[in-house]
JSON list of C-alpha atoms in Angstrom, two decimals:
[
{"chain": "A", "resi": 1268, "resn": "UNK", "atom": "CA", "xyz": [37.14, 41.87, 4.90]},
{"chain": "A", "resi": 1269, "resn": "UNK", "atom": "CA", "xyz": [36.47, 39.31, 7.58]},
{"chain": "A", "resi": 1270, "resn": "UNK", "atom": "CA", "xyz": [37.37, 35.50, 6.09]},
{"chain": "A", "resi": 1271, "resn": "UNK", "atom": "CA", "xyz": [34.51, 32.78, 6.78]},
{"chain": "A", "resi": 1272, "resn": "UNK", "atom": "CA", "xyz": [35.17, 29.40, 6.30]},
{"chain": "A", "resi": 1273, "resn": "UNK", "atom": "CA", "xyz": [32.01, 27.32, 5.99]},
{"chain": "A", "resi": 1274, "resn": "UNK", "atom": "CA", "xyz": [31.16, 23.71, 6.60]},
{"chain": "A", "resi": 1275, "resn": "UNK", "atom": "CA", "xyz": [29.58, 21.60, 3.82]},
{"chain": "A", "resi": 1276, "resn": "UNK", "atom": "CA", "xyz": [27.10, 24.51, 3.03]},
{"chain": "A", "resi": 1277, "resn": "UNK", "atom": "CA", "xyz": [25.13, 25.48, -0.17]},
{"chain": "A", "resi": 1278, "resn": "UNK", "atom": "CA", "xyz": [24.84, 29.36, -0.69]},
{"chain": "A", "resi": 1279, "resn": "UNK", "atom": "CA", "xyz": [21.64, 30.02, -2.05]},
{"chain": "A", "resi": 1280, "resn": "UNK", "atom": "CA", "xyz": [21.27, 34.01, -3.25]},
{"chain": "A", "resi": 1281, "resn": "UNK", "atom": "CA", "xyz": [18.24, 35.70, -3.37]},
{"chain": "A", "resi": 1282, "resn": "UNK", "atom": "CA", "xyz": [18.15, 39.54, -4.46]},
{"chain": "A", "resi": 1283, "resn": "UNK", "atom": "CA", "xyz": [20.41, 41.48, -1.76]},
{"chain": "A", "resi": 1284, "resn": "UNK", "atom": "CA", "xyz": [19.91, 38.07, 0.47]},
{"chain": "A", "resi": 1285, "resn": "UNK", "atom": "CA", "xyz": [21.85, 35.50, 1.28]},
{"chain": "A", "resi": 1286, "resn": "UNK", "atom": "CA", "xyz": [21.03, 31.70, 2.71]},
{"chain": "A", "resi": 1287, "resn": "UNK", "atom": "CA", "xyz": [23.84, 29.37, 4.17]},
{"chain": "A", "resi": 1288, "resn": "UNK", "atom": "CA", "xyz": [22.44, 25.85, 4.83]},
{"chain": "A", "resi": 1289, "resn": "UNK", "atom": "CA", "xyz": [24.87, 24.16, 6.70]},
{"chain": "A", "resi": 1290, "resn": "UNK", "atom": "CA", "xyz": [24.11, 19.57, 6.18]},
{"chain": "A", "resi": 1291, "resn": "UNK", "atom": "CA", "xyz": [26.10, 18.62, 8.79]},
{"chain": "A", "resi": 1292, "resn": "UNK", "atom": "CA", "xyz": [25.15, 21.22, 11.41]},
{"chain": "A", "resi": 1293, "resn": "UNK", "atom": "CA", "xyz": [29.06, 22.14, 11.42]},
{"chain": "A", "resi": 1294, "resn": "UNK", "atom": "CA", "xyz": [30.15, 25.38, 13.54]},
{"chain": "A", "resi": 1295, "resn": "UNK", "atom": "CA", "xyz": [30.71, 28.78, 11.16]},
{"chain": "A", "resi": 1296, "resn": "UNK", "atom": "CA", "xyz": [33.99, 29.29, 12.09]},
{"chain": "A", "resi": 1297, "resn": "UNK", "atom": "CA", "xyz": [35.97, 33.22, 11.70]},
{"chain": "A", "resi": 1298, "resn": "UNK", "atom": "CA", "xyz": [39.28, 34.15, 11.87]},
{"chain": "A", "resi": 1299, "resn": "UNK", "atom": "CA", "xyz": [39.05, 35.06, 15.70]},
{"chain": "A", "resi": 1300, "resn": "UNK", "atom": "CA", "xyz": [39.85, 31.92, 17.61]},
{"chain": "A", "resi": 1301, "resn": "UNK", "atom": "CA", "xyz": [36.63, 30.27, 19.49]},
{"chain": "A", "resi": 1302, "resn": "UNK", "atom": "CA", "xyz": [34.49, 32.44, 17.16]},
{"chain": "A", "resi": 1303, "resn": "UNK", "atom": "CA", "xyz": [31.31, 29.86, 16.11]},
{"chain": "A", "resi": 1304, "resn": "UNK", "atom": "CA", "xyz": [27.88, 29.49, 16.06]},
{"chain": "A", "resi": 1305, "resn": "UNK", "atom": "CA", "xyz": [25.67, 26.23, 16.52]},
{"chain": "A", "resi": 1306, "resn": "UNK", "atom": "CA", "xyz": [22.85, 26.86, 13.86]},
{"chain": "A", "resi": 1307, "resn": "UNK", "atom": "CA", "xyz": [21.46, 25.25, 10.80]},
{"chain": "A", "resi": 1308, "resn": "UNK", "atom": "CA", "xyz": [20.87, 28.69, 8.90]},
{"chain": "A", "resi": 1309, "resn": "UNK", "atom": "CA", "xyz": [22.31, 32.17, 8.83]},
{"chain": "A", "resi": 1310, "resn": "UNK", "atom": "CA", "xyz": [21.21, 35.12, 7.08]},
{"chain": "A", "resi": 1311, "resn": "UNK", "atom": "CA", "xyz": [23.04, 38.12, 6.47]},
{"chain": "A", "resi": 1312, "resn": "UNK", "atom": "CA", "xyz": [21.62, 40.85, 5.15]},
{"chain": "A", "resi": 1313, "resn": "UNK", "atom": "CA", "xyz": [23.02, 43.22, 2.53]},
{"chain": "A", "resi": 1314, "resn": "UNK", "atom": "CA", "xyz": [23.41, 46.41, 3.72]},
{"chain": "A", "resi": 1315, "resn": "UNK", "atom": "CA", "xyz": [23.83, 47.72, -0.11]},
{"chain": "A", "resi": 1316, "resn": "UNK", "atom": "CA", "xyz": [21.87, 50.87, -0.90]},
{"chain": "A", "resi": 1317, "resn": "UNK", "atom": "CA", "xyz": [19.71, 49.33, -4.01]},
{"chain": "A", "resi": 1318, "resn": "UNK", "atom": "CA", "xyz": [17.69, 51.78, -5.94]},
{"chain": "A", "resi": 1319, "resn": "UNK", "atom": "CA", "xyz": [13.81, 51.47, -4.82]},
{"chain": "A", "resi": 1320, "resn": "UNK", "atom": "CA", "xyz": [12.68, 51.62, -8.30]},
{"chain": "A", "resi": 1321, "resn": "UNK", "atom": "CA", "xyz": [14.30, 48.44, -9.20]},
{"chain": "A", "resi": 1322, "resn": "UNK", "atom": "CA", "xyz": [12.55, 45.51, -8.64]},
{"chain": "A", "resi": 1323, "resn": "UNK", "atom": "CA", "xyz": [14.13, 42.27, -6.40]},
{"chain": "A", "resi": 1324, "resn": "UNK", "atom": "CA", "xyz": [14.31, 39.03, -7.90]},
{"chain": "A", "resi": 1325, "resn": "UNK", "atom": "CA", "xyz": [12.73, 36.66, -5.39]},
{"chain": "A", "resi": 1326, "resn": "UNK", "atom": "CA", "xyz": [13.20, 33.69, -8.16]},
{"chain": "A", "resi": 1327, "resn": "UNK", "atom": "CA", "xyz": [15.55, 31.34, -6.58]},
{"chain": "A", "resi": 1328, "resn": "UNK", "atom": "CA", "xyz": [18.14, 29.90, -9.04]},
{"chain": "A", "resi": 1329, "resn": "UNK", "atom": "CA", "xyz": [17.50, 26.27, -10.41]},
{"chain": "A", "resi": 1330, "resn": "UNK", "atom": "CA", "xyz": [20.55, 25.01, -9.13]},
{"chain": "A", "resi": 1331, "resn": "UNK", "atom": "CA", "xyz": [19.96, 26.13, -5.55]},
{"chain": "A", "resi": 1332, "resn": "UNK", "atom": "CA", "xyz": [16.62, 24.67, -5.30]},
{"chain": "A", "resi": 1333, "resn": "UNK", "atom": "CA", "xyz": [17.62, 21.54, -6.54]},
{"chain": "A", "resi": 1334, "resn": "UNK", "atom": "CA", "xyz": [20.26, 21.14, -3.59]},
{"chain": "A", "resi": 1335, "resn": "UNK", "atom": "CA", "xyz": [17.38, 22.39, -1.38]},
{"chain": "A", "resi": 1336, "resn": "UNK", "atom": "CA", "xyz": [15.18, 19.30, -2.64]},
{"chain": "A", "resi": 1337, "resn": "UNK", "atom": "CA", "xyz": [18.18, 17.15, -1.95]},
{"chain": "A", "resi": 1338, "resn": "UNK", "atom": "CA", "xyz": [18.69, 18.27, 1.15]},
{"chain": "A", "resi": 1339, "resn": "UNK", "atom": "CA", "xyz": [15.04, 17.61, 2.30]},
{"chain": "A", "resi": 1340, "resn": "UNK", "atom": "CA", "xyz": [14.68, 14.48, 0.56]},
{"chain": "A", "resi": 1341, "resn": "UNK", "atom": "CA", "xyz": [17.43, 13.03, 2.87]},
{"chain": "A", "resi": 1342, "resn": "UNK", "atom": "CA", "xyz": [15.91, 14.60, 5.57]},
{"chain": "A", "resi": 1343, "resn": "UNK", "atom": "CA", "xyz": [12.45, 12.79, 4.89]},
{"chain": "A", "resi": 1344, "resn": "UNK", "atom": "CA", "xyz": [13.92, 9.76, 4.40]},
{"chain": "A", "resi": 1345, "resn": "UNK", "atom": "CA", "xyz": [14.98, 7.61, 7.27]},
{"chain": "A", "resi": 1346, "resn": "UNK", "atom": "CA", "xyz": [15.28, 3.77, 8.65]},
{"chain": "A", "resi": 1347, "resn": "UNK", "atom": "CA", "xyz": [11.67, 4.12, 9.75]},
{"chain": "A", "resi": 1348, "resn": "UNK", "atom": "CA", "xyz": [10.52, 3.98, 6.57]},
{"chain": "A", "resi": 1349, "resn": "UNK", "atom": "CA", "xyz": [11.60, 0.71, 5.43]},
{"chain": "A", "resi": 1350, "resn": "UNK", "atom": "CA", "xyz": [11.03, -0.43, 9.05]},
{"chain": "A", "resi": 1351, "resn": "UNK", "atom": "CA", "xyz": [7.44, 0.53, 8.32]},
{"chain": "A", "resi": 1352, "resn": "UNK", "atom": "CA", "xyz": [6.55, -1.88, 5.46]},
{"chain": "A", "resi": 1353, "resn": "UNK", "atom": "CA", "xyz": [8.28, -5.02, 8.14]},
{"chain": "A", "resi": 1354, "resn": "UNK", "atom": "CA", "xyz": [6.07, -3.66, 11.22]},
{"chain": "A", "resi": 1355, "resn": "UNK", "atom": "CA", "xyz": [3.07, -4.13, 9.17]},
{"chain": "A", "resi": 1356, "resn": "UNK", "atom": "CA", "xyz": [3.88, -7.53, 8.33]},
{"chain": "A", "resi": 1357, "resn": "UNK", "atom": "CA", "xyz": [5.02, -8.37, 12.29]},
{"chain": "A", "resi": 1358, "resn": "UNK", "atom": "CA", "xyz": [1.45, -6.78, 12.71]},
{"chain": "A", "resi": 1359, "resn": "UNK", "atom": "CA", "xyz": [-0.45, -8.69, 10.20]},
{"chain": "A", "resi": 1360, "resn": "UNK", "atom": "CA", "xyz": [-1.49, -11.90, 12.02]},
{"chain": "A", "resi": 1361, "resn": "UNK", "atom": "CA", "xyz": [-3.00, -9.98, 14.66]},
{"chain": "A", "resi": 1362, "resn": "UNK", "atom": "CA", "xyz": [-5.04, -7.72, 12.31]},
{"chain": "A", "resi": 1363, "resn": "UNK", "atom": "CA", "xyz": [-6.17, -10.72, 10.28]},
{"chain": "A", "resi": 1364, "resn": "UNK", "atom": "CA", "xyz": [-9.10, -11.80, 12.43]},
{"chain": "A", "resi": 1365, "resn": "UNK", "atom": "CA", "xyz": [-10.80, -8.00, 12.08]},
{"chain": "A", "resi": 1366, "resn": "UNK", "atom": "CA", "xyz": [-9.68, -8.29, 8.36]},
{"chain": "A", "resi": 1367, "resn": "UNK", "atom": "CA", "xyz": [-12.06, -11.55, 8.10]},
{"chain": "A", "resi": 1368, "resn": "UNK", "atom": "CA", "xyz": [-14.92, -10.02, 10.02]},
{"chain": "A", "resi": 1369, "resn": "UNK", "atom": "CA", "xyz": [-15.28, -7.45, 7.70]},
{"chain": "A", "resi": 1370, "resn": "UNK", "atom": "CA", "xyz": [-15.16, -9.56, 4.50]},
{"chain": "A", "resi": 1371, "resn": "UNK", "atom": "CA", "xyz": [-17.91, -11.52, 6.36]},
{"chain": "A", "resi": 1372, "resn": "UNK", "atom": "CA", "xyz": [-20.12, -8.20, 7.65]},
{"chain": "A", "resi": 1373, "resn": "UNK", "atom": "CA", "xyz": [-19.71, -7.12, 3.85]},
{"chain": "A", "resi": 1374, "resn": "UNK", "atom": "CA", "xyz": [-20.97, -10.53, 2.52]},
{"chain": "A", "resi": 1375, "resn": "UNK", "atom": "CA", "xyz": [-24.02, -10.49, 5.11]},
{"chain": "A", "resi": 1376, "resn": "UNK", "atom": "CA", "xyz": [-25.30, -7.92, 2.67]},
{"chain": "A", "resi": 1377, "resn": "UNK", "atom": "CA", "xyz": [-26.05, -9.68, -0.54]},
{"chain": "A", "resi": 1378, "resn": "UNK", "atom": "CA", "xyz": [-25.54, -13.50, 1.17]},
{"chain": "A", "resi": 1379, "resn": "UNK", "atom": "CA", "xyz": [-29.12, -13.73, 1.47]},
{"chain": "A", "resi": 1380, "resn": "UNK", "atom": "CA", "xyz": [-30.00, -12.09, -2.43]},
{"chain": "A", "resi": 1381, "resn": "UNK", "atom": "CA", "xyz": [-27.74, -15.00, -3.71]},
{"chain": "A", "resi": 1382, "resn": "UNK", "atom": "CA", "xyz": [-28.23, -17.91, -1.85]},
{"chain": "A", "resi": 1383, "resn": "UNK", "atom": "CA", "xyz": [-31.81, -16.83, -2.48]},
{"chain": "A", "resi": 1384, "resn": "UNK", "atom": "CA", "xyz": [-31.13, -17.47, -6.31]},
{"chain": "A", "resi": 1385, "resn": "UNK", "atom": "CA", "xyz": [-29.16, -20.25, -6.17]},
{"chain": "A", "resi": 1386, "resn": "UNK", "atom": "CA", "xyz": [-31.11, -23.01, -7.50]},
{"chain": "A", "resi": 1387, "resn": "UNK", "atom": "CA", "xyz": [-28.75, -25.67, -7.50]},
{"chain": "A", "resi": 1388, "resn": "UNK", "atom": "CA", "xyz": [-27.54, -28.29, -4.96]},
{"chain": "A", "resi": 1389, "resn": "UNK", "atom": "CA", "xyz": [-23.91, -28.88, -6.24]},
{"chain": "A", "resi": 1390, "resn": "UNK", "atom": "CA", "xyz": [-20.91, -27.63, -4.27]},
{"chain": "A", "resi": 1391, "resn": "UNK", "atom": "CA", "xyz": [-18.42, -25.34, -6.53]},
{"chain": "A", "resi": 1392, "resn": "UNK", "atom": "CA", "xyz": [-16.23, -24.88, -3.59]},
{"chain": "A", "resi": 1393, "resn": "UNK", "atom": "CA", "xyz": [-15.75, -28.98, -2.53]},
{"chain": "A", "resi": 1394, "resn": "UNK", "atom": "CA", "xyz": [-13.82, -30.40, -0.10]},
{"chain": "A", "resi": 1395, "resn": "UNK", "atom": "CA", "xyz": [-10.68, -30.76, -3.03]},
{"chain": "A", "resi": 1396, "resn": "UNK", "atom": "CA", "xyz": [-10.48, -26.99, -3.06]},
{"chain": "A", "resi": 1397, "resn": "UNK", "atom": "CA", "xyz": [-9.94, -26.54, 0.86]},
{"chain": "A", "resi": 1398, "resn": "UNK", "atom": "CA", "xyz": [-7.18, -29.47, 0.28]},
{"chain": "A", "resi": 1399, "resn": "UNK", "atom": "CA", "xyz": [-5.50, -27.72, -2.08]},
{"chain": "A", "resi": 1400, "resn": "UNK", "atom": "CA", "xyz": [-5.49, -25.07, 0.63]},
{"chain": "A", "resi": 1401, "resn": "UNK", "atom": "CA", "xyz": [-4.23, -27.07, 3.53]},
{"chain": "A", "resi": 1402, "resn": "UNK", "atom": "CA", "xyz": [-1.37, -28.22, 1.15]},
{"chain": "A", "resi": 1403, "resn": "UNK", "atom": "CA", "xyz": [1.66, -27.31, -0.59]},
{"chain": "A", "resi": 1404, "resn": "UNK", "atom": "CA", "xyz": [-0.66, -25.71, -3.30]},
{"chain": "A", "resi": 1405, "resn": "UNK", "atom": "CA", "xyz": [-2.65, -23.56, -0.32]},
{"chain": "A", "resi": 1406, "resn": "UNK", "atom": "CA", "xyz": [-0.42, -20.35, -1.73]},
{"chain": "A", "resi": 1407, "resn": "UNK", "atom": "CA", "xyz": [-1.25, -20.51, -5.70]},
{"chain": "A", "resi": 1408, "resn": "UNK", "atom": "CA", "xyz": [-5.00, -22.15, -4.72]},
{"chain": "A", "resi": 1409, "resn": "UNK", "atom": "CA", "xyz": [-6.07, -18.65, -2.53]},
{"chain": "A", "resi": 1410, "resn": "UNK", "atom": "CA", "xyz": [-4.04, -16.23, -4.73]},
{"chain": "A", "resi": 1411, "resn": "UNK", "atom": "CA", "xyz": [-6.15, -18.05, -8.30]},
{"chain": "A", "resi": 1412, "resn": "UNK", "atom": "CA", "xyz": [-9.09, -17.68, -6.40]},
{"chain": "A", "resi": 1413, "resn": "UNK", "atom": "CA", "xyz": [-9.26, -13.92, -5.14]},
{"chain": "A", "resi": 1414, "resn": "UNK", "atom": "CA", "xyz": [-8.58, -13.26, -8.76]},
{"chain": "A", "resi": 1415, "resn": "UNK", "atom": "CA", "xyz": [-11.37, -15.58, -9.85]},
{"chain": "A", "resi": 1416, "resn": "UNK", "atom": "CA", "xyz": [-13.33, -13.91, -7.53]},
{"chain": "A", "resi": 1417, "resn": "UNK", "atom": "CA", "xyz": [-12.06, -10.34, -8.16]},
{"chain": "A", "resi": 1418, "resn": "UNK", "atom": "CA", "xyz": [-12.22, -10.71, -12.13]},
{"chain": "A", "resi": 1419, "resn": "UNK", "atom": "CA", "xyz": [-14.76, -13.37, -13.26]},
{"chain": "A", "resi": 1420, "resn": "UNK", "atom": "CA", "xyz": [-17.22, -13.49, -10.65]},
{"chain": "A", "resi": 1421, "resn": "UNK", "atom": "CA", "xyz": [-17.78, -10.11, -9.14]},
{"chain": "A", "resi": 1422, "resn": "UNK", "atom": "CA", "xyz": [-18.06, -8.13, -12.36]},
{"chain": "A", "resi": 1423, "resn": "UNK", "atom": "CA", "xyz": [-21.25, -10.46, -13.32]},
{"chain": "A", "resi": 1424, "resn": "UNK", "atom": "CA", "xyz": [-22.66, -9.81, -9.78]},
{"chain": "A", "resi": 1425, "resn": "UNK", "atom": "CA", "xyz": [-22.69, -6.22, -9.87]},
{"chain": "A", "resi": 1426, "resn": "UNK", "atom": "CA", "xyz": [-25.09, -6.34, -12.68]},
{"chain": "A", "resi": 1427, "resn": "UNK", "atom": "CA", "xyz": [-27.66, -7.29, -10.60]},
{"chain": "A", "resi": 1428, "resn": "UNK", "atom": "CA", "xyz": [-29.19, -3.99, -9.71]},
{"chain": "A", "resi": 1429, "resn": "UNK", "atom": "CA", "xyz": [-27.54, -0.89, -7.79]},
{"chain": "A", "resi": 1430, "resn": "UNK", "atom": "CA", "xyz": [-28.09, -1.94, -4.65]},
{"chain": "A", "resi": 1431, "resn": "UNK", "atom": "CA", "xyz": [-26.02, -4.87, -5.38]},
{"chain": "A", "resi": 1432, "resn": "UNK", "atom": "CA", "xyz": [-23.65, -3.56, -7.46]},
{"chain": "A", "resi": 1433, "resn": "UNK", "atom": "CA", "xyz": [-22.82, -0.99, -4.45]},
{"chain": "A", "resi": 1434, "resn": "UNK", "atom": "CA", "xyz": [-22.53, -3.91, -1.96]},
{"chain": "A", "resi": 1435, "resn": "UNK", "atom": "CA", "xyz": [-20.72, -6.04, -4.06]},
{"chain": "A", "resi": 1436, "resn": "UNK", "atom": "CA", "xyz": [-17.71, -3.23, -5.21]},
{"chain": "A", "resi": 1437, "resn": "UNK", "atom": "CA", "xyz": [-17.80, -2.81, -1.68]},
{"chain": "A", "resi": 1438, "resn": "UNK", "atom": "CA", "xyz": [-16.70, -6.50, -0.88]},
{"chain": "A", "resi": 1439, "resn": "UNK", "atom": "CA", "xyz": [-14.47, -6.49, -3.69]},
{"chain": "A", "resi": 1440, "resn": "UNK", "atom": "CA", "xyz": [-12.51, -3.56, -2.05]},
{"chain": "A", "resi": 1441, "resn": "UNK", "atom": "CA", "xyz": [-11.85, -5.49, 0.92]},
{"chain": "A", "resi": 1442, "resn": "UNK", "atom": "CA", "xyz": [-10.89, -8.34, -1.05]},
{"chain": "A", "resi": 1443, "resn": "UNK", "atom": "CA", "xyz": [-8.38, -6.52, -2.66]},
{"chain": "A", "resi": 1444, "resn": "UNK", "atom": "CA", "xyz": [-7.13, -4.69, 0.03]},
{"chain": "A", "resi": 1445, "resn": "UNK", "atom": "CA", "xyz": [-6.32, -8.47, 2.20]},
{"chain": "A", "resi": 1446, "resn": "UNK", "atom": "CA", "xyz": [-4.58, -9.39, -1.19]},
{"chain": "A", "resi": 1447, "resn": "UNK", "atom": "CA", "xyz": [-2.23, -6.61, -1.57]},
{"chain": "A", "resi": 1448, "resn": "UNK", "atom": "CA", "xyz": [-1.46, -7.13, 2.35]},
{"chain": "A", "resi": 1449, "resn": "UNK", "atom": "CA", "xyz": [-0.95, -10.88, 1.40]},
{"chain": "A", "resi": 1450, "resn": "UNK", "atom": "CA", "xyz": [1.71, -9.54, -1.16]},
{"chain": "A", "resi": 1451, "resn": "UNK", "atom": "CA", "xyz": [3.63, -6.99, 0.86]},
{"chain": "A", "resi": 1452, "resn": "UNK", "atom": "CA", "xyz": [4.29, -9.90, 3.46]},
{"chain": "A", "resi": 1453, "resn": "UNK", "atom": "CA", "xyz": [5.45, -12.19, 0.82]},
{"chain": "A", "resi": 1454, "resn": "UNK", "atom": "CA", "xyz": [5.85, -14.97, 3.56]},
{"chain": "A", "resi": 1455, "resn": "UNK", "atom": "CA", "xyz": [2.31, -15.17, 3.38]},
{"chain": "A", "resi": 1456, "resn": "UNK", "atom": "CA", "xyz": [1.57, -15.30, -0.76]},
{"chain": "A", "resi": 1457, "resn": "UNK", "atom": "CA", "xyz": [5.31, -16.69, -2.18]},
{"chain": "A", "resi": 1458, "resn": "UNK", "atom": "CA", "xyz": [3.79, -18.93, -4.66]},
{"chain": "A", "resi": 1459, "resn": "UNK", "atom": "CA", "xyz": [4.31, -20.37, -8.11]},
{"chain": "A", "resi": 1460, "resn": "UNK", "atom": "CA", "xyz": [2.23, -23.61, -9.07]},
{"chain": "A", "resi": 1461, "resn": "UNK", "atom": "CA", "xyz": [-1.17, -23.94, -10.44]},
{"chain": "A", "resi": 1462, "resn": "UNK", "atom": "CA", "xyz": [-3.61, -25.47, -8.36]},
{"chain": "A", "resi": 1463, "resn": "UNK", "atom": "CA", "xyz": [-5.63, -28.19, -10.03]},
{"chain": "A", "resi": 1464, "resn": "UNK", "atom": "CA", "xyz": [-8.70, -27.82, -7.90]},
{"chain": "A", "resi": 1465, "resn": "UNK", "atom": "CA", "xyz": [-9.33, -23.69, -8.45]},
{"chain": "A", "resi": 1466, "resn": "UNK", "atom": "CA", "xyz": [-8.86, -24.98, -12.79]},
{"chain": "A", "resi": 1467, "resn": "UNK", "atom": "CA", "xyz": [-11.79, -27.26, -11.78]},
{"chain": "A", "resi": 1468, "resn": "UNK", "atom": "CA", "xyz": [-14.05, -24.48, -9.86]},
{"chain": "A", "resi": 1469, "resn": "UNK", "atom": "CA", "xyz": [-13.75, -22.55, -13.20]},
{"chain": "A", "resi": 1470, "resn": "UNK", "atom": "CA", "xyz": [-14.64, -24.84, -15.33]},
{"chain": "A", "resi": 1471, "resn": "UNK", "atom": "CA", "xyz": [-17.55, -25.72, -13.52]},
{"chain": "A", "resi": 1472, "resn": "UNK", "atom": "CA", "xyz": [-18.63, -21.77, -12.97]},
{"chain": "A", "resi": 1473, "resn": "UNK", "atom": "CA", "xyz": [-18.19, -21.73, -17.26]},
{"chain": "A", "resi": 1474, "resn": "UNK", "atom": "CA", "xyz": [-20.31, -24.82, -17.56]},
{"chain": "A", "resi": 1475, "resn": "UNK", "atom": "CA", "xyz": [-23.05, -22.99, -15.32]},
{"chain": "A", "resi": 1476, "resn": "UNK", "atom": "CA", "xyz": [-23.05, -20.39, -16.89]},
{"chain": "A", "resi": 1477, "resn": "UNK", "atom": "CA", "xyz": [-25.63, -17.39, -16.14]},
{"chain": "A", "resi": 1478, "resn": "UNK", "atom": "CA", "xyz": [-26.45, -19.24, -12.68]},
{"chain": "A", "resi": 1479, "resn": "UNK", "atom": "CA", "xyz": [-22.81, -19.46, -11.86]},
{"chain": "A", "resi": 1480, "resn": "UNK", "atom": "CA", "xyz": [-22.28, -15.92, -11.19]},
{"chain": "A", "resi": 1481, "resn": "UNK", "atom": "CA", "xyz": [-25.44, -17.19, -8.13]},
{"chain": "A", "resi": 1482, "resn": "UNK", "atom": "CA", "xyz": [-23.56, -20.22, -7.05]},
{"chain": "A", "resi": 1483, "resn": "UNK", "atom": "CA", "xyz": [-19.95, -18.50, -6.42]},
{"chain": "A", "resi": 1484, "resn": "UNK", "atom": "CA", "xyz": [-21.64, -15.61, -4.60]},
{"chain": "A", "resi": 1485, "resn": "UNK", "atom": "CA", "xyz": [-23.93, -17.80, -2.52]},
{"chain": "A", "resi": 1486, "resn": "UNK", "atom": "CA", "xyz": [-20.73, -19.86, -1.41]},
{"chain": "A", "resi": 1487, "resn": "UNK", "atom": "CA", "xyz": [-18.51, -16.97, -0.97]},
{"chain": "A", "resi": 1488, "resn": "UNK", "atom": "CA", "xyz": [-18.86, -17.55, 2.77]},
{"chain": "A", "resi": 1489, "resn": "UNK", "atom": "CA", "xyz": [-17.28, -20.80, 2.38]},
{"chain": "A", "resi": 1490, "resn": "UNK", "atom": "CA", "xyz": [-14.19, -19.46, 0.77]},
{"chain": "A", "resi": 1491, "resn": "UNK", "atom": "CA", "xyz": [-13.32, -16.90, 3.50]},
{"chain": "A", "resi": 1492, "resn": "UNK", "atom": "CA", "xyz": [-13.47, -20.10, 5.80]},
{"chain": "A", "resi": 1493, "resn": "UNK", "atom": "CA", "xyz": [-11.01, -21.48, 3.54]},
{"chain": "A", "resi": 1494, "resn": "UNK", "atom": "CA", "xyz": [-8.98, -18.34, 3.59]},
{"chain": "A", "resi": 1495, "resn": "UNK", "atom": "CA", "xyz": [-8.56, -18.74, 7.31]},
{"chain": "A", "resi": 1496, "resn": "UNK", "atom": "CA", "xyz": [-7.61, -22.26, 7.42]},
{"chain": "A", "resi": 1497, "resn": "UNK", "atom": "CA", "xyz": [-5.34, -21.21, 5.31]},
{"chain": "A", "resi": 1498, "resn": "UNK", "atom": "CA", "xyz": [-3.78, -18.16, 6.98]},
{"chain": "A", "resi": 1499, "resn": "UNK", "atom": "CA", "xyz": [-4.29, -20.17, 10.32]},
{"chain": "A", "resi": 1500, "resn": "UNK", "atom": "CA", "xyz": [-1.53, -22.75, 8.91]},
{"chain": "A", "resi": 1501, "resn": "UNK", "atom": "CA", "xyz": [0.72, -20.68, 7.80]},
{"chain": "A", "resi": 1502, "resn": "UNK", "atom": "CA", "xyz": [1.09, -18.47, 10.89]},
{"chain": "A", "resi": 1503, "resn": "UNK", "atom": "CA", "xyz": [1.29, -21.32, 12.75]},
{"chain": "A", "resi": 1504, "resn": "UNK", "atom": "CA", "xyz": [4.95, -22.13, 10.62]}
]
């Protein structure tokens, strides 16, 4: 019987079948001298008479298709893949513009519906607010207020009707979606203080109470300015 030596190979065996898989694309080497092939994957079949009554297992063992799972989860993975995550970031800046005009497109279509109901002549988003964002607190300042936004303010606007519900969950989506890309470029969002000036928009919006929910939609325009003052600054650094 002809010797084979194999390199780093899993035998997988399959009824009268058998699989090499060769990870490191090593030659199959035989006794004859300069005997080798260049290949990934051989298959020999058995030659074994077998009775045809018998049915062949095509279940492949557990321990073989783990190592095949192994195998192709290396395979999958690569440098890219991290690279990825750090191209998206390098790309971010330059995508932020579009990112803006669609926050403000999805606005345009329930600006009008709450500016409409907003009554009163107060500011809720005031000059200290955009300070805070121009300063060392411009980090902690836009991440308390897309939450404000996201989790106090929204949820009250969608229950004005369906049609405003729809274009609301709609801006709310795109307000999450600039967070998380805030997050993944954590050069962007790496904050840690409280900004005094958001703790003062809320407490006003509490004081308002059921015309708040009018006054932080109607001015919602306002704080995507302030979101690109603030994103202006910090790609500047």
């Amino acid at each position: 019987m002809q010797r084979v030596v194999y390199g780093r190979e899993e035998e997988l065996r399959s009824g009268n079948m058998w699989v090499f898989f060769f990870m490191n694309g090593d030659n199959i080497k035989g006794d004859t001298e300069g005997e080798g092939l260049h290949t990934r994957a051989l298959l020999l079949q058995n030659q074994t008479t077998r009775p045809t009554h018998r049915r062949q297992s095509t279940t492949m063992p557990s321990s073989a298709l783990l190592c095949c799972l192994v195998f192709l989860a290396g395979v999958g993975a690569s440098p890219g893949h991290s690279r990825l995550s750090e191209n998206n970031c390098s790309d971010f800046p330059a995508n932020l513009p579009n990112m803006l005009r669609e926050l403000r497109t999805a606005f345009s279509r329930v600006k009008t519906f709450f500016q409409m109901n907003d009554q009163l002549d107060s500011m809720l988003l005031n000059g200290s607010l955009l300070e805070d964002f121009k300063g060392y607190l411009g980090c902690q300042a836009l991440s308390e207020m897309i939450q404000f936004y996201l989790e106090e303010v929204m949820p009250q606007a969608e229950s004005q009707g369906p049609d405003i519900k729809e274009h609301v969950n709609s801006l709310g989506e795109k307000l999450k979606t600039l967070r998380l890309r805030l997050r993944r470029c954590h050069r962007f969002l790496p904050c840690e203080n409280k900004s005094k000036a958001v703790e003062q928009v809320k407490s006003a919006f509490s004081k308002l109470e059921k015309k708040g929910v009018y006054k932080a939609m109607s001015e919602f325009d306002i704080f995507i300015n302030y979101i690109e003052v603030y994103m202006t600054m910090k790609m500047k650094k």
